[in-house]
Coordinates of C-alpha atoms and ligand atoms in Angstrom, one line a residue:
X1 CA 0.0 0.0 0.0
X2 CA 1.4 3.7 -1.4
X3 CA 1.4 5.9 1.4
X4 CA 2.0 9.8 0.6
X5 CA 5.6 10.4 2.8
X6 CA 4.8 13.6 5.7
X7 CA 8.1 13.6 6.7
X8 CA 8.4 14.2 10.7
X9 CA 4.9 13.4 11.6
X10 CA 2.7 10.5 12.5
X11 CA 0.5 11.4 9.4
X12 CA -0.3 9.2 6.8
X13 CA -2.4 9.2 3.8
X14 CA -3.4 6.7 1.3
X15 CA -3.6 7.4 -2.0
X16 CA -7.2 6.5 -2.9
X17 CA -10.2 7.9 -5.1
X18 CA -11.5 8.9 -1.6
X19 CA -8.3 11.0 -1.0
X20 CA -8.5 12.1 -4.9
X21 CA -12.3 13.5 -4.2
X22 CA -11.4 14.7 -0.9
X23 CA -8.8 17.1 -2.1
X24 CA -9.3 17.8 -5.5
X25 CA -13.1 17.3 -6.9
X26 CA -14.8 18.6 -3.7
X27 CA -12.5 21.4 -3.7
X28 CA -13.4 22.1 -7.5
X29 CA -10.2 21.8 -8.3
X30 CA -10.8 19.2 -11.0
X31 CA -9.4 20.3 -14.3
X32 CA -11.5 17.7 -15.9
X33 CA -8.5 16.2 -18.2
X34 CA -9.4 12.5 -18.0
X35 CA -6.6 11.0 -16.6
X36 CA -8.0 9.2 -13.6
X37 CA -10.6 7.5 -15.8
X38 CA -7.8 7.1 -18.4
X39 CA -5.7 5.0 -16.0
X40 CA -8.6 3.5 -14.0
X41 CA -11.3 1.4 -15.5
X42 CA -13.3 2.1 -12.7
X43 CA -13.7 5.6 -13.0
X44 CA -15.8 7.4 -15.4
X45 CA -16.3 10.9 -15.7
X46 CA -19.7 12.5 -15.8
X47 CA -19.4 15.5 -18.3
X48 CA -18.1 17.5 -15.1
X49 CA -15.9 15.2 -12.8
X50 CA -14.9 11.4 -12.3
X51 CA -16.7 9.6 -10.6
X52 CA -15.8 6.4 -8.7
X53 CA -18.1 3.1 -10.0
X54 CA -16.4 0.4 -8.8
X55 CA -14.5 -0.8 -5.8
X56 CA -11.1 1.1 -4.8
X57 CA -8.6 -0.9 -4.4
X58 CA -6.3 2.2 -3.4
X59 CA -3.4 1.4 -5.6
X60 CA -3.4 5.2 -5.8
X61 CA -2.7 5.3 -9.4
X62 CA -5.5 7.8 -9.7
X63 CA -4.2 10.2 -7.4
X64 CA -0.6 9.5 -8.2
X65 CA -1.0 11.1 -12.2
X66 CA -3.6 13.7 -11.4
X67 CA -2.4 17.4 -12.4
X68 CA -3.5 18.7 -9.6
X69 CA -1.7 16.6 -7.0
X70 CA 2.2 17.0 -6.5
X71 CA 4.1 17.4 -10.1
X72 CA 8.0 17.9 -9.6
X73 CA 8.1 20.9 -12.2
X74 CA 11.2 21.9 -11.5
X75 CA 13.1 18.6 -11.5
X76 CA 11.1 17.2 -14.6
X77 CA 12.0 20.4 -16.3
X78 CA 15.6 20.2 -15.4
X79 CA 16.2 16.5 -16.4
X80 CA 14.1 17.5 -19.4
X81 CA 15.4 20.2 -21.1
X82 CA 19.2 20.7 -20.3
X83 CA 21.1 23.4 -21.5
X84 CA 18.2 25.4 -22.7
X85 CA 17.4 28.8 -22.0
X86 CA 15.6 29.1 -18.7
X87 CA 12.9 31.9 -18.0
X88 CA 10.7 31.9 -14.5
X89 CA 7.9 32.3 -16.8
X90 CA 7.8 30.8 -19.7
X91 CA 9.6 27.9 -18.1
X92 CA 12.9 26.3 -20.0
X93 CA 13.3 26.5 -23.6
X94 CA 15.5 26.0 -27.0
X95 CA 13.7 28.9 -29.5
X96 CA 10.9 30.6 -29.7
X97 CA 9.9 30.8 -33.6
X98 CA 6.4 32.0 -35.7
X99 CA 5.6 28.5 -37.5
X100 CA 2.9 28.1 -40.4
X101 CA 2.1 24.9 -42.0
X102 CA 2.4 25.1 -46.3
X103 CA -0.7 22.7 -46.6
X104 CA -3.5 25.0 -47.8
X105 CA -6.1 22.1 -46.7
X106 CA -4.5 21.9 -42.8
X107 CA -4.7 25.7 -42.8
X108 CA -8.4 25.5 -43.8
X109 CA -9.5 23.6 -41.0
X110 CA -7.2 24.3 -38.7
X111 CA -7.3 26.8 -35.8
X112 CA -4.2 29.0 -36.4
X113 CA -0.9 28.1 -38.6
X114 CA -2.0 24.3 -38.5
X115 CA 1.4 23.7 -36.4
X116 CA -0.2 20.9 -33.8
X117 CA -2.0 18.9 -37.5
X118 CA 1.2 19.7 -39.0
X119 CA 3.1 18.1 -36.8
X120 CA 1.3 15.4 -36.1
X121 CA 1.1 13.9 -39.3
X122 CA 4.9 14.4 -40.2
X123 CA 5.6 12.5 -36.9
X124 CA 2.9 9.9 -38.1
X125 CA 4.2 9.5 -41.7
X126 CA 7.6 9.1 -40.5
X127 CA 6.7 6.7 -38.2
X128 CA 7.9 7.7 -34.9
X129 CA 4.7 7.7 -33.3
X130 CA 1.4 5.3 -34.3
X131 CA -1.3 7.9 -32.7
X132 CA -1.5 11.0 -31.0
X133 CA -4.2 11.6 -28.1
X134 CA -6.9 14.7 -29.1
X135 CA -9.8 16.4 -29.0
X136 CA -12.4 15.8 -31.7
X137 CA -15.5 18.0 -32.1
X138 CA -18.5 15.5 -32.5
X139 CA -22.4 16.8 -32.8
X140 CA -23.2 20.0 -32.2
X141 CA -19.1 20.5 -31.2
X142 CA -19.8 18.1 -28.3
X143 CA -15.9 17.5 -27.3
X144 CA -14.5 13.9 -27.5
X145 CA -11.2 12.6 -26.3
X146 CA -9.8 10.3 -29.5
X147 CA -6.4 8.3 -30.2
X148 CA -6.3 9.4 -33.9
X149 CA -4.2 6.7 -35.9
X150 CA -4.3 8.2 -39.3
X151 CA -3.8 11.7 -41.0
X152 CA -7.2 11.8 -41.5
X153 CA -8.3 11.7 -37.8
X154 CA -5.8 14.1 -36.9
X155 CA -7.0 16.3 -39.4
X156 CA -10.5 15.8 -38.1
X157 CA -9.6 16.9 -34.6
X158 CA -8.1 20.2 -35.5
X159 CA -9.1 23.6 -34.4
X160 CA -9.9 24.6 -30.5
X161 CA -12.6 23.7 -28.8
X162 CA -12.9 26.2 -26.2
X163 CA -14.5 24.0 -24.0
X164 CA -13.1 21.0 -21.0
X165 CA -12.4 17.9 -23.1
X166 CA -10.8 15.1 -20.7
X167 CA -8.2 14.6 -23.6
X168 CA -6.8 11.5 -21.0
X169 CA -9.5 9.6 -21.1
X170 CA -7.9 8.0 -24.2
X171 CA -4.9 7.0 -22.5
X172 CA -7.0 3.9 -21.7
X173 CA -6.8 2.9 -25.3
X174 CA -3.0 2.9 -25.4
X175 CA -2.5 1.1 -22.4
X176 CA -4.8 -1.6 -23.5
X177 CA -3.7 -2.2 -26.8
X178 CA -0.2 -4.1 -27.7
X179 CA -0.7 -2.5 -31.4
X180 CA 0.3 1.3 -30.1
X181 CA 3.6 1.7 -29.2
X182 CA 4.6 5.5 -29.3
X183 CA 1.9 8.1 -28.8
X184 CA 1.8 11.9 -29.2
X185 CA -0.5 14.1 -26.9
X186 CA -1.8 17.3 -27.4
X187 CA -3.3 18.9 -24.3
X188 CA -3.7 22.1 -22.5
X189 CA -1.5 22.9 -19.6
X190 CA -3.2 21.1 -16.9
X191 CA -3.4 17.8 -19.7
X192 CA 0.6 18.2 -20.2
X193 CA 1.4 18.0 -16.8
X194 CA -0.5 14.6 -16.3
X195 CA 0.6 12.9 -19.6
X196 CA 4.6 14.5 -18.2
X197 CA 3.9 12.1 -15.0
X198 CA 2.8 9.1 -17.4
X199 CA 5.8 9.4 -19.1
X200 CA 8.2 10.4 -16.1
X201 CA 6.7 7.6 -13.9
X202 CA 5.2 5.2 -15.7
X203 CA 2.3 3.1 -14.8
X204 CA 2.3 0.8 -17.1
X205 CA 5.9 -1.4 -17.8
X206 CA 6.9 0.6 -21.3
X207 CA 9.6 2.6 -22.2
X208 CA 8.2 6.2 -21.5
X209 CA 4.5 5.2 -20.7
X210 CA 4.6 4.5 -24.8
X211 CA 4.6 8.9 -24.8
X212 CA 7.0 10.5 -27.3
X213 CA 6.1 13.5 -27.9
X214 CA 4.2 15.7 -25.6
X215 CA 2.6 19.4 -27.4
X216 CA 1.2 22.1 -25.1
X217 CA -1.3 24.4 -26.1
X218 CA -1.3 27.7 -24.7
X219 CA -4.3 28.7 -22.1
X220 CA -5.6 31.5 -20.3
X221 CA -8.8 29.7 -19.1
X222 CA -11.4 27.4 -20.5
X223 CA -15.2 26.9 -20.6
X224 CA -17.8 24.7 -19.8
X225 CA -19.6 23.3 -22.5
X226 CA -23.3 24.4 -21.1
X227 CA -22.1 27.9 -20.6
X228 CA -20.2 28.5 -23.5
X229 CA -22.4 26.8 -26.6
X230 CA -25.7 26.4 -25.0
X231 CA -26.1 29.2 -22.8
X232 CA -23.8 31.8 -25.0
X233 CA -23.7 30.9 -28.2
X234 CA -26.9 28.9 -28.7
X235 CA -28.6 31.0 -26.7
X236 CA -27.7 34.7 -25.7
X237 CA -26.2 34.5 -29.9
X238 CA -29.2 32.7 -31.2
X239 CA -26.6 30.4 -33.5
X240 CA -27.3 26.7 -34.0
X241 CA -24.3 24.8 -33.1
X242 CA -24.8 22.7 -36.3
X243 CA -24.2 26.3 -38.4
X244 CA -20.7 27.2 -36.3
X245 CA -17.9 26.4 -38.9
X246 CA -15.3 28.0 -36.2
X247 CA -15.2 29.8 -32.9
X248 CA -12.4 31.8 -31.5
X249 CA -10.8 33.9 -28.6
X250 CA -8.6 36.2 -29.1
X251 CA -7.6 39.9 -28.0
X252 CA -10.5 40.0 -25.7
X253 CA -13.5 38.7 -27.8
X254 CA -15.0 35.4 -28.7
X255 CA -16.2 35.3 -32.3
X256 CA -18.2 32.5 -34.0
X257 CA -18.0 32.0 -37.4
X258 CA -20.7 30.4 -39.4
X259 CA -21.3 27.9 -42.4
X260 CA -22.4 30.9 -44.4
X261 CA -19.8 33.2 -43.9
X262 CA -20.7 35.4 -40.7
X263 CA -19.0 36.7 -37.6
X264 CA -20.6 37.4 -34.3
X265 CA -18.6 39.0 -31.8
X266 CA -18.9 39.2 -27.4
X267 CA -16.5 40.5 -25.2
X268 CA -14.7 37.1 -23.3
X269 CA -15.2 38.5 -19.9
X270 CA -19.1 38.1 -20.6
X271 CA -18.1 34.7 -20.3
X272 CA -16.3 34.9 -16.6
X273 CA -19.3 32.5 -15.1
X274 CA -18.4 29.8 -17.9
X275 CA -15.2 29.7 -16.8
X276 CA -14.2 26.0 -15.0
X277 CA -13.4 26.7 -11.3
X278 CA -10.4 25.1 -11.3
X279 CA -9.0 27.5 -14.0
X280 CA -8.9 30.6 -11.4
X281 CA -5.9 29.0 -9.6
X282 CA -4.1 27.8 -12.6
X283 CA -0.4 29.2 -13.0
X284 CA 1.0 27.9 -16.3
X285 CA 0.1 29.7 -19.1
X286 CA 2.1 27.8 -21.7
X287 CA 2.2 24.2 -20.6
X288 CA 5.8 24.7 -19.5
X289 CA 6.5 20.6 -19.1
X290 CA 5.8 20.4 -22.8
X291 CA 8.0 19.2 -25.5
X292 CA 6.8 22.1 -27.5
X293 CA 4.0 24.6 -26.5
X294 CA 2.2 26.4 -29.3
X295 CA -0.8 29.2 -29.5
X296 CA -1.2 32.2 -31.4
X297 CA -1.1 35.3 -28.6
X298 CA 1.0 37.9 -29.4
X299 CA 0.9 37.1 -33.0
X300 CA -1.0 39.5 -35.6
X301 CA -2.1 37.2 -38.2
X302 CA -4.3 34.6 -36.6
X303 CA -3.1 32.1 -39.5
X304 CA 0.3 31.5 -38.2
X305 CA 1.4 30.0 -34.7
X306 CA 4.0 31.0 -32.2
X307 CA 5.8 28.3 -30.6
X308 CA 8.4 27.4 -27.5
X309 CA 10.4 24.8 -28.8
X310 CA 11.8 23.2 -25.6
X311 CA 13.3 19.8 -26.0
X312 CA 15.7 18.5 -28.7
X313 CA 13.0 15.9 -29.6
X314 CA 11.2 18.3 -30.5
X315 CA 13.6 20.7 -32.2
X316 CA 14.2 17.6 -34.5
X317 CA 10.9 16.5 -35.0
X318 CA 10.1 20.5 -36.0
X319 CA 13.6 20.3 -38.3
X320 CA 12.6 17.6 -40.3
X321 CA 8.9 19.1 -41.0
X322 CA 10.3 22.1 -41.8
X323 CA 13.1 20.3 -44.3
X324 CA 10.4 17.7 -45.8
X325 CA 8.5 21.8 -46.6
X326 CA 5.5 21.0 -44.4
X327 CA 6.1 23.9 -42.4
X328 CA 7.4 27.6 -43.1
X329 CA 9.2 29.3 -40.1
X330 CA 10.5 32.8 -39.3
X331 CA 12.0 34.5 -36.1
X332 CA 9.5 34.6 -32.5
X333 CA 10.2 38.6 -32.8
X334 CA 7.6 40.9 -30.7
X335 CA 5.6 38.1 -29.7
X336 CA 7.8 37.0 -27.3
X337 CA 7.0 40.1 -25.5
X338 CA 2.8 39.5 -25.2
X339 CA 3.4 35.9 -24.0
X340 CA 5.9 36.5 -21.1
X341 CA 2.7 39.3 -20.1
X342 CA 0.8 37.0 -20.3
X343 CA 2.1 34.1 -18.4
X344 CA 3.6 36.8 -15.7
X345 CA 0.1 37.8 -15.2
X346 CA -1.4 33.6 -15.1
X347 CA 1.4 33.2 -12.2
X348 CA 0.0 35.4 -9.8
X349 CA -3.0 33.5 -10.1
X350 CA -3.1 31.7 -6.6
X351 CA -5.7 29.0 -4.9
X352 CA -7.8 31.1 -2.6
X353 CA -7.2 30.2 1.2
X354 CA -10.4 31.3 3.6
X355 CA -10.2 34.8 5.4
X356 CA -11.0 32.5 8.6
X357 CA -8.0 30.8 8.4
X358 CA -6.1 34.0 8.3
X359 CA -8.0 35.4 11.0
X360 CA -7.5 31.4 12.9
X361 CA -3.6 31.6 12.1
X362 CA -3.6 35.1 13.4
X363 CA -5.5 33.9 16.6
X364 CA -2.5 31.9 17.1
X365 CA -0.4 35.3 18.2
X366 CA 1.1 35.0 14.7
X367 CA 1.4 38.5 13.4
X368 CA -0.8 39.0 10.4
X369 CA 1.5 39.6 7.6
X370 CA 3.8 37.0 8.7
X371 CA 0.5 34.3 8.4
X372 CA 0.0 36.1 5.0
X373 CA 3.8 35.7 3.8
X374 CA 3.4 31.4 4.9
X375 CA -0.3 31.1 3.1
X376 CA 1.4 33.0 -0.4
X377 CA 4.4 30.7 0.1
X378 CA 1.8 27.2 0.5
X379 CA -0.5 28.3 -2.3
X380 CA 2.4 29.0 -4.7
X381 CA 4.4 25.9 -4.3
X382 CA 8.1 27.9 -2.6
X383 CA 8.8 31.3 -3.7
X384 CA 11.9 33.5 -3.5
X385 CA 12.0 36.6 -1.9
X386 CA 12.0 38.7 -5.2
X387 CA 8.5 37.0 -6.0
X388 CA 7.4 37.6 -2.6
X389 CA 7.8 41.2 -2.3
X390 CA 6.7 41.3 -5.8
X391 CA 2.8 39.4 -4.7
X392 CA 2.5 41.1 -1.4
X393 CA 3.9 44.6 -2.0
X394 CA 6.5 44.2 0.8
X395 CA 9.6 45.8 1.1
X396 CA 13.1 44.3 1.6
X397 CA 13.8 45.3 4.8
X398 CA 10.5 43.9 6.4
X399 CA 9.9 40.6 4.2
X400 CA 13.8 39.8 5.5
X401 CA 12.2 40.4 9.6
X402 CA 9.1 38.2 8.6
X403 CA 11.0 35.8 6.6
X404 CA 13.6 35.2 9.6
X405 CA 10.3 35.1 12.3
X406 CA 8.7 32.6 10.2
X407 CA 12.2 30.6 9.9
X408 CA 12.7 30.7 13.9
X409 CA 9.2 29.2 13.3
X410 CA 9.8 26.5 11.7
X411 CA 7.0 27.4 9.5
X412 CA 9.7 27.8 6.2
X413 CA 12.7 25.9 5.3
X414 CA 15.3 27.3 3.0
X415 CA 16.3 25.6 -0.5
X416 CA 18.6 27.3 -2.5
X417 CA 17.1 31.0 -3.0
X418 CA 13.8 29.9 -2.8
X419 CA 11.4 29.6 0.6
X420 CA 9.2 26.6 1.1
X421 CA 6.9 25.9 3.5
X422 CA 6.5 23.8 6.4
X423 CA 3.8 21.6 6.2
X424 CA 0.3 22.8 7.6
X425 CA -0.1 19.8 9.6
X426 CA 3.6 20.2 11.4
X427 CA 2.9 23.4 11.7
X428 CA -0.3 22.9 13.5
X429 CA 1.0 20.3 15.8
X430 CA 4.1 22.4 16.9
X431 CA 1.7 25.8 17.5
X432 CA -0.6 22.8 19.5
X433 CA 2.5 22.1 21.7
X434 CA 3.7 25.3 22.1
X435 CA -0.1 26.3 23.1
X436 CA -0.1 23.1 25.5
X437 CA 3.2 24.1 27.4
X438 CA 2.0 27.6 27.5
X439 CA -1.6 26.2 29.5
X440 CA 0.5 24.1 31.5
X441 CA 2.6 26.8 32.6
X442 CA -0.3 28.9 33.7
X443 CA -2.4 25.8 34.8
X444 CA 1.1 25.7 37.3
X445 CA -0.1 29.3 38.5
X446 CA -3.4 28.0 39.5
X447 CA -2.6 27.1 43.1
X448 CA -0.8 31.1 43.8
X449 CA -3.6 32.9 41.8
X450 CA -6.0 30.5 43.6
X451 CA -4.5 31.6 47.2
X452 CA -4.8 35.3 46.3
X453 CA -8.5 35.1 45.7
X454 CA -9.6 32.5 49.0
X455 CA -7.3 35.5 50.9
X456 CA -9.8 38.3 49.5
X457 CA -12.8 36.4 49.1
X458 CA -13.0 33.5 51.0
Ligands
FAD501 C1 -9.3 25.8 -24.3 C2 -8.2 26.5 -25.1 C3 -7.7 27.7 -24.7 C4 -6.6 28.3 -25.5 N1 -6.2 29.5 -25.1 C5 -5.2 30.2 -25.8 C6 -4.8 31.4 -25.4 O1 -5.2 32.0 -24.4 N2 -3.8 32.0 -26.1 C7 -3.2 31.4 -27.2 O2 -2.4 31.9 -27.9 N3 -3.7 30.2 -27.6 C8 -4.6 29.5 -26.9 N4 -5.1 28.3 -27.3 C9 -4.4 27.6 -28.4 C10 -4.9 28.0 -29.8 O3 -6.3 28.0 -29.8 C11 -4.5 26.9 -30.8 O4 -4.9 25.6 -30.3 C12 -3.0 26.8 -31.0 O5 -2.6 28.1 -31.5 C13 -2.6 25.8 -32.0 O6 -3.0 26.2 -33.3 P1 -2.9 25.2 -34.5 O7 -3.4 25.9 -35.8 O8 -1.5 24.6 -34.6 O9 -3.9 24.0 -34.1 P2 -4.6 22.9 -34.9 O10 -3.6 22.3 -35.9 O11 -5.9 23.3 -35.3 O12 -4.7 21.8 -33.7 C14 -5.3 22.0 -32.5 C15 -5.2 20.8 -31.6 O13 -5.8 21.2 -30.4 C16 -6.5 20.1 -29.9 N5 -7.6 20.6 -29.1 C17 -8.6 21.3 -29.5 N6 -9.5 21.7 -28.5 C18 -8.9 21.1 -27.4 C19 -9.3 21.1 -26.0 N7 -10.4 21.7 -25.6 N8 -8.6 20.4 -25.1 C20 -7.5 19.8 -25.6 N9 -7.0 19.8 -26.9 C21 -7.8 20.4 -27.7 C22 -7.0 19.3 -31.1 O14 -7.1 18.0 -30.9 C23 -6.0 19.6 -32.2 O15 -5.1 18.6 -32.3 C24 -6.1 27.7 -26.6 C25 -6.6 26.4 -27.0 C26 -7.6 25.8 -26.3 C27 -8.1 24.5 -26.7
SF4_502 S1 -8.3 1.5 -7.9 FE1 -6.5 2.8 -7.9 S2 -6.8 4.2 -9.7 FE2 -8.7 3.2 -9.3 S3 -9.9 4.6 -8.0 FE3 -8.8 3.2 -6.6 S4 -6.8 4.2 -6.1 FE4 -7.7 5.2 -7.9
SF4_503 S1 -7.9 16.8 -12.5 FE1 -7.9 15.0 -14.0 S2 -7.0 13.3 -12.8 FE2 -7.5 14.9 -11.3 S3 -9.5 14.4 -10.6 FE3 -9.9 15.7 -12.3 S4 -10.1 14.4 -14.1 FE4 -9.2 13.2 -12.5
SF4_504 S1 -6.5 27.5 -17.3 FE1 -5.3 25.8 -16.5 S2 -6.7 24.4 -15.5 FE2 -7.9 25.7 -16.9 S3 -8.0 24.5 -18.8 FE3 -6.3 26.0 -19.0 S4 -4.5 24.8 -18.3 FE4 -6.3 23.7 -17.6

């Protein structure tokens, strides 16, 4: 039986579907990307989260490869990518370069340069992978997760679907059949980090989890399906989703595209209570654990793509597409710019922690700002001081004094030049044992305080 380590503490957990809807689906952190049901046959997901329909026999698989459990980013990035430029934000990279595919058919159907199809079918063709893991639209741009195993498929799965597809889910496919034996996945963020762990870790006993190549698309947020085609576009647009040929977001503004030709136009934020509550707290704009992350922001032309190129694999595979005349390239220029904005903004995004916690922690005699400085440290995984004083607006001098109080704590530990937290339940239990000595040295009072009143009262 896995247990999940709580160094210096009695604590133990195990790793269960109980423990994975404990601390991720009941806290809505659920990104919806499939891969508890992909790697568990006795999951199934319900168009909004998994949901357990079988007996657990907590071998903690599900918990294990979930995004939103532990994900070493930093070590799988540095065994990943060596020697490539590094950036806090965009994560660690080779180039960044504008890509557009030379296929006139691909750039019909697809949803920028046709980079991700492009791709995909070179790697196909040249046999280094027999399928890649996607998103295909189905009725009414209902989102399905498919192992495509021909150009055709892939083809039939481009352009974004702005909505939560649990991409994943089709990792059940390759682990079941002996005919796959090197995939491709395309995901978003969230989707990259799970499929990194299935290849890091495997599950199953293949080379790499049978993943070879692993493309990130860029994300700022995604959509429920009700909200965003039934309740917006069906509804507050009056399209039917059988006429929509194309939908897009992009410099603020969703716009549908029809059969017939026509665009409709709404401002995104319109679409803030669409948004999938997990997305709020979501950090990584680019899919930084990707072999190569691609999107469009900061481009002008929506028909070509800008992509971080970040491992060699990938360099090569991109290489050879561009050499076979599949793809036309040209320097990342300006563009660069908008997407380290953007993914500097997508960092600060934090998981919201309960004012009553603050106001419990503060209880504790714990000066406020030093609670604050722990909760920004446990919500954003470590920081350094430069990112501290950057979130909370502190200065030098005084995030050193709170940083050092916290330390004395033993609510921090140092690791190179970044601060991590102490976990909450060691911190609890040594504030509980401070609190207890504390009672029992004023419970030790009791007889002389006692003595003063009998003297004055009786
Ligand atoms: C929900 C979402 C949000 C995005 N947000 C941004 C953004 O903020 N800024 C930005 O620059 N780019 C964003 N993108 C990426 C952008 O829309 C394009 O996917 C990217 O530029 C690749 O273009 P392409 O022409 O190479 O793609 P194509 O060749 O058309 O291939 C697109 C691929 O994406 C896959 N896919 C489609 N929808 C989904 C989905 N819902 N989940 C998982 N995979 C899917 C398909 O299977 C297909 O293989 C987003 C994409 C999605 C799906
Ligand atoms: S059997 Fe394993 S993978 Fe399936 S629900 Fe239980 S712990 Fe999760
Ligand atoms: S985030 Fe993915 S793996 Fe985690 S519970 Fe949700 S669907 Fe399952
Ligand atoms: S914002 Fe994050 S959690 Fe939401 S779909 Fe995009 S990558 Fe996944």
């Amino acid at each position: 039986m896995a247990t999940i380590a709580t160094s210096g503490t009695a604590l133990s957990y195990t790793p269960s579907f109980e423990l994975l809807n404990r601390w991720v689906i009941e806290k809505q952190l659920c990104c919806y990307c499939g891969t508890c049901a992909g790697v568990c046959p006795r999951i199934t997901l319900d168009g909004k989260v998994p949901r357990l329909i079988n007996y657990c026999s907590e071998c903690g698989n599900c918990y294990k490869y979930c995004p939103q459990t532990y994900v070493p980013v930093k070590e799988f990035e540095e065994k990943l990518f060596p020697g490539t430029n590094k950036d806090e934000s965009l994560g660690y990279y080779e180039k960044c370069i504008l890509a557009q595919s030379t296929d006139k058919n691909i750039l019909s159907i697809a949803q920028n340069g046709g980079l991700v199809t492009t791709l995909l079918i070179h790697a196909l063709e040249a046999g280094l992978i027999d399928g890649a893991i996607l998103a295909v639209a189905e009725k009414d741009w209902m989102p399905k997760p498919i192992l495509a195993r021909t150009p055709e498929e892939i083809k039939k799965a481009a352009g974004s679907k702005y909505v939560m597809c649990p991409n994943m889910f089709a990792y059940r496919e390759v682990i079941s059949d002996p005919t796959v034996k090197k995939v491709a996945i395309v995901g978003l963020p969230c989707q990259v980090r799970a499929a990194r762990k299935l290849q890091m870790e495997p599950m199953i006993p293949v080379k790499n989890g049978k993943i070879e190549f692993i493309i990130g698309l860029f994300c700022h947020r995604n959509f429920s399906y009700e909200g965003l085609l039934l309740e917006t576009i069906k509804k507050t647009l009056n399209i039917d989703l059988s006429n929509i040929k194309k939908f897009d977001i992009s410099k603020g503004k969703l716009m549908v595209f029809t059969q017939e030709g026509k665009q409709v136009e709404l401002p995104v934020k319109e679409l803030s209570k669409y948004s999938w509550s997990s997305c709020s707290s979501c950090t990584d704009f680019t899919g930084r654990l990707a072999d190569i992350s691609v999107g469009n922001a900061g481009v002008i032309d929506l028909n070509w793509n800008l992509a971080i190129v970040r491992s060699k694999k990938a360099m090569e595979l991109l290489d050879s597409a561009v050499k076979a005349g599949k793809l036309k390239i040209a320097e990342g220029g300006d563009a660069i710019n908008a997407i380290l904005k953007e993914a500097q903004k997508k960092a600060e995004r934090r998981e919201k922690v309960s004012e009553a916690l603050y106001q419990h922690f503060s209880e504790l005699g714990v000066p406020s700002e030093d609670v604050r400085v722990y909760f920004t440290l446990l919500t954003s995984g470590g920081a350094s001081a430069v990112e501290l004083s950057k979130a909370l607006n502190i200065g030098e001098t005084e995030l050193g004094a709170i940083l050092a109080r916290l330390r004395e704590r033993g609510w921090l530990v140092e690791y190179g030049d970044r601060y991590i937290p102490t976990r909450p339940s060691i911190v609890l239990r040594m504030e509980t044992a401070k609190l207890q000595n504390l009672i029992k040295k004023v419970l030790e009072k009791e007889p002389e305080l006692e003595g003063i009143y009998v003297r004055k009262f009786g």
